[in-house]
Short mmCIF file of C-alpha atoms in Angstrom, two decimals:
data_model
loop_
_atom_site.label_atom_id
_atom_site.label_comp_id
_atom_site.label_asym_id
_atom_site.label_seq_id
_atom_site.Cartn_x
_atom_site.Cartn_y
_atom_site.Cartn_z
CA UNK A 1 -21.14 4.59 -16.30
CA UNK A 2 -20.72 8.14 -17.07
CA UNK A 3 -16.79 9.63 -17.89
CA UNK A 4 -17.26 12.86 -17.65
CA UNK A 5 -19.42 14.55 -14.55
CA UNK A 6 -21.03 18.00 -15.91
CA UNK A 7 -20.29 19.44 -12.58
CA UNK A 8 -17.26 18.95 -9.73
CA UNK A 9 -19.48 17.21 -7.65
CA UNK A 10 -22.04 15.16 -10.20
CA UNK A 11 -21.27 11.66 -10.43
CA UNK A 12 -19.51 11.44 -6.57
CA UNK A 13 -20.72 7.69 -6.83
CA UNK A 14 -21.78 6.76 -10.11
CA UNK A 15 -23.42 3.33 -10.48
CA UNK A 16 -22.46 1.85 -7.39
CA UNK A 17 -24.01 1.69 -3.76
CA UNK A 18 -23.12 -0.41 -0.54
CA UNK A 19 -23.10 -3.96 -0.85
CA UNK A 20 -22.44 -6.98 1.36
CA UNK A 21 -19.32 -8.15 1.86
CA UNK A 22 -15.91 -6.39 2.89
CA UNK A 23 -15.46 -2.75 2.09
CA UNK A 24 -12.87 -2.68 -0.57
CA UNK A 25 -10.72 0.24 -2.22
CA UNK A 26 -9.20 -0.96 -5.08
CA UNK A 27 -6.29 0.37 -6.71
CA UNK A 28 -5.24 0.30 -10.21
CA UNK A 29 -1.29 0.56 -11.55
CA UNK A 30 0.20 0.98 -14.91
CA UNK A 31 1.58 2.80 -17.48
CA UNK A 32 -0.85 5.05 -19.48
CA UNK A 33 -2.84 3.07 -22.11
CA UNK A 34 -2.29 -0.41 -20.43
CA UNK A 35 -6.03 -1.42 -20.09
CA UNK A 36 -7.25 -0.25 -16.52
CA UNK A 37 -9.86 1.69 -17.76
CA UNK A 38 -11.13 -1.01 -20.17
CA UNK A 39 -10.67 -3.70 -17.12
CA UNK A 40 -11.76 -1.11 -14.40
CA UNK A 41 -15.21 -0.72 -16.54
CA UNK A 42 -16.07 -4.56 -16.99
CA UNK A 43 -14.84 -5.70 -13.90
CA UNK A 44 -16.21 -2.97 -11.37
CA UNK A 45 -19.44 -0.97 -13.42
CA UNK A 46 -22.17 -1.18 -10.78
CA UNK A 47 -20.06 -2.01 -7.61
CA UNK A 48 -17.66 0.36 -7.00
CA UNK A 49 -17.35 3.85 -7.19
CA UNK A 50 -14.99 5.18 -9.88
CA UNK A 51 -12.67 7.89 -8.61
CA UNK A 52 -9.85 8.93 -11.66
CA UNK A 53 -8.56 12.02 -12.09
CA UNK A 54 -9.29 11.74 -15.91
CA UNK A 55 -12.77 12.91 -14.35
CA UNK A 56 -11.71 16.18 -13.26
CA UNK A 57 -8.55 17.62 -15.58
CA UNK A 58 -9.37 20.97 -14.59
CA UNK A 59 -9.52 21.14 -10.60
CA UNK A 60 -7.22 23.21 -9.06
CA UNK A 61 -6.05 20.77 -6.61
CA UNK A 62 -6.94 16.81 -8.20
CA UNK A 63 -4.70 14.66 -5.59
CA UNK A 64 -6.56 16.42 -2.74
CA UNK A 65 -9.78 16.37 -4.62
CA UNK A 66 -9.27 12.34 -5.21
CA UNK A 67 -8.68 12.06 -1.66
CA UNK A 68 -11.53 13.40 -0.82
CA UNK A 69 -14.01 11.66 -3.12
CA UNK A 70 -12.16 8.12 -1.66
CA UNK A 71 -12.90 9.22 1.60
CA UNK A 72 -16.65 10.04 1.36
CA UNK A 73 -17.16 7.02 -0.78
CA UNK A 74 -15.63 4.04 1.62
CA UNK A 75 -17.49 6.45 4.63
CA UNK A 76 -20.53 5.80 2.98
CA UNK A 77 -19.71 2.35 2.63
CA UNK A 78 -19.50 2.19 -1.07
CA UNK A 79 -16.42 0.24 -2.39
CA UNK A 80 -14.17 1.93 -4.59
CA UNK A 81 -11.99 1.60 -7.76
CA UNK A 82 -9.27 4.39 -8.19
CA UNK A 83 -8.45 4.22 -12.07
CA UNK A 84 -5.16 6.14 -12.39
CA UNK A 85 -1.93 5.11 -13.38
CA UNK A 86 -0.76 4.82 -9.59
CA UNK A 87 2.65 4.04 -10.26
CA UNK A 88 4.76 4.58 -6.64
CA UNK A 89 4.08 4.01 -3.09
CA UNK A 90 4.06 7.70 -3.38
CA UNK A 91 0.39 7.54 -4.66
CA UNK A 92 -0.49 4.08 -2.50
CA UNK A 93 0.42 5.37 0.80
CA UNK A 94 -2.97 7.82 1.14
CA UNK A 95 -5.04 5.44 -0.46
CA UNK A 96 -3.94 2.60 1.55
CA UNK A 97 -4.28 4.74 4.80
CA UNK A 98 -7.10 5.70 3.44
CA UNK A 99 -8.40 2.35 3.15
CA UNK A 100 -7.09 1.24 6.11
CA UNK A 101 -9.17 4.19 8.15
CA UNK A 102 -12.56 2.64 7.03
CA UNK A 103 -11.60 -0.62 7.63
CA UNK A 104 -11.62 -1.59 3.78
CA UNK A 105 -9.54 -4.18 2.16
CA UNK A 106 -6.91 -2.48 -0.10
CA UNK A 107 -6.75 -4.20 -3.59
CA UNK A 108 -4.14 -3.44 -6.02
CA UNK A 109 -4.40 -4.30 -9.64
CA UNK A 110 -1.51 -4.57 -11.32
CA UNK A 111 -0.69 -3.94 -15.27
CA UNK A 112 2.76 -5.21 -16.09
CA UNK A 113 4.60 -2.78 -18.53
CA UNK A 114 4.26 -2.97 -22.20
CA UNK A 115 5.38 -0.05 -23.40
CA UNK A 116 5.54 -0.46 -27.40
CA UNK A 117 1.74 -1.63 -26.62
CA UNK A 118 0.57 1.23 -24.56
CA UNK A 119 2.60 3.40 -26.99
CA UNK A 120 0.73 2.17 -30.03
CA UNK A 121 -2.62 2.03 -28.10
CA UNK A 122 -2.24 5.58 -27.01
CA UNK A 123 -1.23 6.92 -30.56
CA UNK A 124 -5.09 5.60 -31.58
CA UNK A 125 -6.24 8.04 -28.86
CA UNK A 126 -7.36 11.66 -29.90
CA UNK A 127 -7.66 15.00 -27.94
CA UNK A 128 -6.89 15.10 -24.38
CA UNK A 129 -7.18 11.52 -23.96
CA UNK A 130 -3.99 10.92 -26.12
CA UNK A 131 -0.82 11.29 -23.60
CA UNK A 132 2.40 13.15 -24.72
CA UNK A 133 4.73 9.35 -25.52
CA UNK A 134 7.40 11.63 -23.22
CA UNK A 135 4.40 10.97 -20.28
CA UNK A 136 4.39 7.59 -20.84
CA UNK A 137 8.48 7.08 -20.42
CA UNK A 138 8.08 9.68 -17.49
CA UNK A 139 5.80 7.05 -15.91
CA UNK A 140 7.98 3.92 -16.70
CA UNK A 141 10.58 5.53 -14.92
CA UNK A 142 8.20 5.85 -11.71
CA UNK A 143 6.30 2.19 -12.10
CA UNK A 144 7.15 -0.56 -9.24
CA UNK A 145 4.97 -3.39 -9.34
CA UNK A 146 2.88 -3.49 -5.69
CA UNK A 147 3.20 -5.75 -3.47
CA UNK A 148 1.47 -7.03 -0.53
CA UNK A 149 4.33 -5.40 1.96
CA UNK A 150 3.08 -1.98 0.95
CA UNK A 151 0.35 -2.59 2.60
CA UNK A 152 -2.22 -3.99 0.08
CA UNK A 153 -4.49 -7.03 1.20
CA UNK A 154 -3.96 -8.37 -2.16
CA UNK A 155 -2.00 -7.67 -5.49
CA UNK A 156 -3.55 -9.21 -8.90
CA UNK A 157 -1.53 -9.60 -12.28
CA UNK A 158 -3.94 -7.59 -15.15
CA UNK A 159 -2.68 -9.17 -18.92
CA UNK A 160 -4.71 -8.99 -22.26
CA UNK A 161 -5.61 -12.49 -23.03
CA UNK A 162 -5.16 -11.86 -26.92
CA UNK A 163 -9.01 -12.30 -27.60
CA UNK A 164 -9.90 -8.46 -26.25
CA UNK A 165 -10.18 -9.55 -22.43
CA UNK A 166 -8.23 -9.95 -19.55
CA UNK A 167 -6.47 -12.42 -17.44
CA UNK A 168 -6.54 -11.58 -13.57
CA UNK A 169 -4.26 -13.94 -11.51
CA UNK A 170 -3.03 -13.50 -7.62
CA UNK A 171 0.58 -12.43 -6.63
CA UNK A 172 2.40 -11.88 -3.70
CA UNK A 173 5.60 -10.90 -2.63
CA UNK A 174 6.96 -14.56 -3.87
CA UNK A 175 3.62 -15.14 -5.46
CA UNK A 176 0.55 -15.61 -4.01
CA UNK A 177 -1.61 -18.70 -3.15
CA UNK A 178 -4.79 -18.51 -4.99
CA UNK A 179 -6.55 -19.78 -2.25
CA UNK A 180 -7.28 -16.66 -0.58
CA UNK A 181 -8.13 -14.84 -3.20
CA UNK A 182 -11.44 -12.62 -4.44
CA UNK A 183 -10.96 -11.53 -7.43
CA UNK A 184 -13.30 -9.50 -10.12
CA UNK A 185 -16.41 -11.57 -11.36
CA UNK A 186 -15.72 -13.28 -14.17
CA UNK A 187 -17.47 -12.28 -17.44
CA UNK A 188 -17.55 -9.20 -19.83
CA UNK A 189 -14.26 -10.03 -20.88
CA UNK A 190 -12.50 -10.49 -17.40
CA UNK A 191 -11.10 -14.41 -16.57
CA UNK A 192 -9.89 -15.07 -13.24
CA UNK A 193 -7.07 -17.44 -12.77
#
């Protein structure tokens, strides 16, 4: 999966197409450096359509210009993953109605703070990808753990599982039941609990 379109418009869906089963837009929220990119790539390369606004630093206008990509995505059918740090119902209110237009389920993914972590993870970062440590505090300050009362269809806890994967388990608003629950396929790195 490409990170960097050569173009504003290359890469609108990269590696991912319709497939059967529920629309879903998934939504991804944490603190800079937390993992969702890592996660994002082996749990979603080839079945949904990355949207990020690491993608496109230099547009003019990058909330309306993730908006739009969402949109033409889930009305072309193809799920989506939005990999940004997401960390209000300021952000998840237009992707949710978003979702909710096209009929997708609305996913979020959520990356519990660690902040000495994501601080020392994003000091091993160079050039733009490396965040200003101010951004990540800025962020903190923001972050609210989703829940399914914003309007998500589901909410999933995203940990390291201390051997360079992940552990994905269901939550709720008094924690969820893992009985209704789809989460990412296992593998690459990604255990479901």
């Amino acid at each position: 999966m490409h990170q960097r379109p050569p173009d504003p418009d290359a890469g609108r869906h990269p590696g991912a197409g319709p497939r059967p089963g529920p629309l879903e837009l998934v939504v991804l929220v944490g603190l800079q450096a937390s993992g969702k990119s890592t996660f994002r790539a082996r749990a979603f390369t080839g079945t949904h359509a990355v949207v990020s606004k690491d993608l496109f630093r230099r547009a003019r206008h990058r909330q309306r210009r993730q908006m739009r990509l969402v949109e033409e995505a889930l009305g072309e059918g193809v799920p989506v993953v939005v990999d940004n740090t997401n960390p209000s119902p300021l952000e998840w209110a237009p992707l949710i109605a978003a979702g909710r237009a096209h009929g997708a389920r609305v996913l979020a993914y959520w990356f519990p703070p660690d902040v000495a972590g994501a601080l020392e993870r994003n000091a091993a970062r160079e050039g733009h990808e490396r965040v200003p440590d101010v951004g990540v505090y800025a962020t903190l300050k923001r972050l609210r753990r989703p829940r399914r009362a914003d309007g998500f269809d589901l909410v999933h806890e995203v940990t390291f599982d201390g051997h360079g994967g992940f552990l994905v388990r269901p939550l709720d608003d008094d924690e969820e039941s893992a009985r209704d629950v789809d989460p990412p396929r296992s593998g690459h790195g990604v255990t479901s609990l």
